[in-house]
Short mmCIF file of C-alpha atoms in Angstrom, two decimals:
data_model
loop_
_atom_site.label_atom_id
_atom_site.label_comp_id
_atom_site.label_asym_id
_atom_site.label_seq_id
_atom_site.Cartn_x
_atom_site.Cartn_y
_atom_site.Cartn_z
CA UNK A 1 0.00 0.00 0.00
CA UNK A 2 1.00 3.65 -0.41
CA UNK A 3 0.20 6.01 2.48
CA UNK A 4 0.37 9.80 2.23
CA UNK A 5 0.99 12.12 5.18
CA UNK A 6 1.22 15.92 5.39
CA UNK A 7 -0.89 16.84 2.36
CA UNK A 8 -3.62 18.92 3.99
CA UNK A 9 -4.38 21.20 1.02
CA UNK A 10 -3.14 19.34 -2.06
CA UNK A 11 -5.30 16.93 -4.05
CA UNK A 12 -4.47 13.33 -3.12
CA UNK A 13 -5.28 12.11 -6.62
CA UNK A 14 -2.74 14.57 -8.03
CA UNK A 15 -0.10 13.31 -5.60
CA UNK A 16 -0.72 9.65 -6.47
CA UNK A 17 -0.61 10.49 -10.17
CA UNK A 18 2.79 12.15 -9.73
CA UNK A 19 4.13 9.28 -7.57
CA UNK A 20 3.74 6.57 -10.21
CA UNK A 21 3.80 3.97 -7.40
CA UNK A 22 1.25 1.16 -7.49
CA UNK A 23 0.60 -1.72 -5.05
CA UNK A 24 2.16 -4.98 -6.19
CA UNK A 25 5.01 -3.39 -8.17
CA UNK A 26 8.72 -3.60 -7.42
CA UNK A 27 10.00 -0.73 -5.25
CA UNK A 28 13.52 0.61 -5.93
CA UNK A 29 15.55 3.58 -4.62
CA UNK A 30 15.64 5.13 -8.11
CA UNK A 31 11.83 4.95 -8.27
CA UNK A 32 11.63 6.68 -4.88
CA UNK A 33 13.97 9.49 -6.04
CA UNK A 34 11.96 9.99 -9.22
CA UNK A 35 8.75 10.19 -7.17
CA UNK A 36 10.30 12.77 -4.83
CA UNK A 37 11.54 14.87 -7.77
CA UNK A 38 8.11 14.73 -9.38
CA UNK A 39 6.41 15.92 -6.21
CA UNK A 40 8.90 18.76 -5.62
CA UNK A 41 8.46 19.92 -9.23
CA UNK A 42 4.84 20.78 -8.45
CA UNK A 43 6.13 23.79 -6.47
CA UNK A 44 3.78 23.35 -3.51
CA UNK A 45 5.96 21.30 -1.12
CA UNK A 46 8.89 22.28 1.07
CA UNK A 47 10.03 18.68 1.23
CA UNK A 48 8.98 15.25 0.00
CA UNK A 49 10.25 11.88 1.20
CA UNK A 50 9.27 8.47 -0.16
CA UNK A 51 10.41 5.49 1.87
CA UNK A 52 9.44 2.03 3.06
CA UNK A 53 7.75 1.63 6.42
CA UNK A 54 9.99 -0.40 8.80
CA UNK A 55 12.73 -0.52 6.17
CA UNK A 56 15.01 -2.56 8.47
CA UNK A 57 12.45 -5.32 8.97
CA UNK A 58 12.77 -8.04 6.26
CA UNK A 59 9.57 -8.74 4.35
CA UNK A 60 8.60 -9.43 0.75
CA UNK A 61 5.77 -6.91 0.90
CA UNK A 62 6.26 -3.39 2.27
CA UNK A 63 4.04 -0.39 2.82
CA UNK A 64 5.32 2.87 1.31
CA UNK A 65 5.04 6.12 3.27
CA UNK A 66 5.04 9.46 1.45
CA UNK A 67 5.90 12.24 3.93
CA UNK A 68 5.17 15.75 2.68
CA UNK A 69 5.61 19.27 4.06
CA UNK A 70 3.47 21.85 2.26
CA UNK A 71 4.50 25.43 1.61
CA UNK A 72 2.01 28.13 2.73
CA UNK A 73 -0.89 28.28 0.29
CA UNK A 74 -0.86 32.08 0.10
CA UNK A 75 1.87 34.70 0.27
CA UNK A 76 2.05 38.49 0.19
CA UNK A 77 5.28 40.43 -0.34
CA UNK A 78 5.61 44.22 -0.17
CA UNK A 79 8.40 46.74 -0.61
CA UNK A 80 8.77 50.50 -0.44
CA UNK A 81 11.51 53.12 -0.78
CA UNK A 82 12.69 56.41 -2.20
CA UNK A 83 15.34 57.37 -4.72
CA UNK A 84 16.31 60.60 -6.48
CA UNK A 85 15.87 58.92 -9.87
CA UNK A 86 12.51 57.14 -9.40
CA UNK A 87 11.06 59.14 -6.52
CA UNK A 88 8.60 57.46 -4.17
CA UNK A 89 8.33 53.78 -5.01
CA UNK A 90 6.64 50.69 -3.69
CA UNK A 91 5.05 47.46 -4.73
CA UNK A 92 3.46 44.18 -3.79
CA UNK A 93 2.99 40.63 -5.01
CA UNK A 94 0.23 38.28 -3.90
CA UNK A 95 0.26 34.63 -4.82
CA UNK A 96 -1.90 31.54 -4.35
CA UNK A 97 0.46 28.60 -4.86
CA UNK A 98 -2.14 25.89 -5.34
CA UNK A 99 -5.69 26.94 -6.26
CA UNK A 100 -8.02 24.56 -4.42
CA UNK A 101 -5.17 22.02 -4.13
CA UNK A 102 -4.72 21.72 -7.90
CA UNK A 103 -1.03 22.81 -8.09
CA UNK A 104 -2.14 25.62 -10.41
CA UNK A 105 -0.65 28.88 -9.11
CA UNK A 106 -2.00 32.44 -9.43
CA UNK A 107 -0.13 35.66 -8.83
CA UNK A 108 -0.75 39.38 -9.18
CA UNK A 109 1.75 42.11 -8.50
CA UNK A 110 2.73 45.67 -9.26
CA UNK A 111 5.73 47.96 -8.81
CA UNK A 112 4.96 51.70 -8.74
CA UNK A 113 7.19 54.80 -8.75
CA UNK A 114 6.21 58.47 -8.73
CA UNK A 115 8.87 61.15 -9.36
CA UNK A 116 9.06 64.10 -7.00
CA UNK A 117 12.33 65.67 -8.16
CA UNK A 118 12.67 67.30 -11.60
CA UNK A 119 16.00 68.72 -12.70
CA UNK A 120 16.70 70.89 -15.76
CA UNK A 121 14.64 72.45 -18.53
CA UNK A 122 14.56 69.16 -20.44
CA UNK A 123 12.02 67.85 -17.92
CA UNK A 124 9.61 70.80 -18.05
CA UNK A 125 7.19 68.97 -20.35
CA UNK A 126 7.41 65.79 -18.28
CA UNK A 127 6.50 67.69 -15.11
CA UNK A 128 3.22 68.84 -16.71
CA UNK A 129 2.09 65.31 -17.60
CA UNK A 130 -1.15 63.98 -16.05
CA UNK A 131 -0.68 61.86 -12.92
CA UNK A 132 -1.38 58.61 -14.75
CA UNK A 133 1.48 59.20 -17.20
CA UNK A 134 3.92 60.36 -14.56
CA UNK A 135 3.28 57.24 -12.48
CA UNK A 136 5.76 54.59 -13.57
CA UNK A 137 4.54 51.05 -13.10
CA UNK A 138 5.12 47.42 -13.91
CA UNK A 139 2.18 45.09 -13.29
CA UNK A 140 1.66 41.39 -13.94
CA UNK A 141 -1.20 38.92 -13.59
CA UNK A 142 -0.39 35.31 -14.26
CA UNK A 143 -1.17 31.64 -13.81
CA UNK A 144 1.29 28.76 -13.92
CA UNK A 145 1.35 25.03 -13.38
CA UNK A 146 3.82 22.17 -13.30
CA UNK A 147 1.20 19.47 -13.70
CA UNK A 148 2.61 18.55 -17.11
CA UNK A 149 5.34 16.09 -16.24
CA UNK A 150 8.71 17.82 -16.46
CA UNK A 151 7.26 21.05 -17.92
CA UNK A 152 6.23 24.27 -16.16
CA UNK A 153 3.75 26.32 -18.22
CA UNK A 154 2.99 30.01 -17.57
CA UNK A 155 0.56 32.61 -18.91
CA UNK A 156 1.21 36.23 -17.94
CA UNK A 157 -0.60 39.47 -18.73
CA UNK A 158 1.78 42.41 -18.33
CA UNK A 159 1.45 46.19 -18.28
CA UNK A 160 4.23 48.73 -17.91
CA UNK A 161 4.73 52.49 -17.98
CA UNK A 162 8.29 53.83 -17.97
CA UNK A 163 9.55 57.39 -18.32
CA UNK A 164 13.03 58.12 -19.60
CA UNK A 165 14.66 61.56 -19.73
CA UNK A 166 13.06 62.64 -23.03
CA UNK A 167 10.33 60.06 -23.71
CA UNK A 168 7.91 57.67 -22.06
CA UNK A 169 6.30 54.46 -23.21
CA UNK A 170 3.38 52.21 -22.33
CA UNK A 171 3.53 48.47 -22.87
CA UNK A 172 0.73 45.90 -22.75
CA UNK A 173 1.41 42.29 -23.52
CA UNK A 174 0.63 38.59 -23.26
CA UNK A 175 3.39 36.08 -22.63
CA UNK A 176 3.03 32.30 -22.80
CA UNK A 177 6.13 30.33 -21.82
CA UNK A 178 7.26 26.89 -20.80
CA UNK A 179 10.26 25.53 -18.93
CA UNK A 180 11.40 21.94 -19.34
CA UNK A 181 13.82 20.39 -16.83
CA UNK A 182 14.89 16.99 -18.17
CA UNK A 183 17.39 16.57 -15.32
CA UNK A 184 18.39 18.63 -12.29
CA UNK A 185 21.37 20.65 -13.67
CA UNK A 186 19.63 21.53 -16.96
CA UNK A 187 16.50 23.53 -17.79
CA UNK A 188 15.27 24.76 -21.17
CA UNK A 189 12.85 27.67 -21.65
CA UNK A 190 10.63 28.49 -24.62
CA UNK A 191 8.23 31.40 -25.15
CA UNK A 192 6.12 30.56 -28.22
CA UNK A 193 3.72 33.48 -27.65
CA UNK A 194 4.95 36.99 -26.79
CA UNK A 195 2.58 39.70 -28.00
CA UNK A 196 3.19 43.37 -27.15
CA UNK A 197 1.61 46.71 -27.91
CA UNK A 198 3.93 49.66 -27.28
CA UNK A 199 3.12 53.38 -27.35
CA UNK A 200 5.95 55.93 -27.37
CA UNK A 201 5.45 59.51 -26.14
CA UNK A 202 8.12 62.19 -26.71
CA UNK A 203 8.61 64.83 -24.03
CA UNK A 204 9.16 67.84 -26.29
CA UNK A 205 7.86 71.37 -26.10
CA UNK A 206 5.52 72.79 -28.76
CA UNK A 207 8.34 75.26 -29.55
CA UNK A 208 10.42 72.45 -31.10
#
């Protein structure tokens, strides 16, 4: 038999699917390591251990114990600061690591900066911009999952506003990407969909 402990929020059927351990089959150390790697790849566990119960007691048939430690289901990170270049800045990121125990993750976050220091005549036009165009920002809303064996898939919606010395630009985009890790030291990334719409705004006076 295969017993599972420590999975309070993750779907048991998902765990058993990732284990690839079935009663009556031969149990080997390499199979245990592969099961542990598959569970850790889901991104919802701090640790995963697959071992025989009473391993030192000889017997032809053994029960297998899967001991798991889950990461917190939700997280919230914030930051704030001030710089002469960006002005007042701050941001947050909220994430749900496993929506209803499915190992599908959701995150939303934003970084904001509002300038308060303007130096030189070059920035006169920038100082008169509406608040929404002076506010620099980088926002993302995304979902990701590692349920596909060996592949992590992500879908992100992004929005950005950035102001340089003489121009500003707005960016809106959709990014679909995948990361494949065939073995621990190697990972390959591919982004088959990366659509962007960019708008450039020059900070120049009507006298030029």
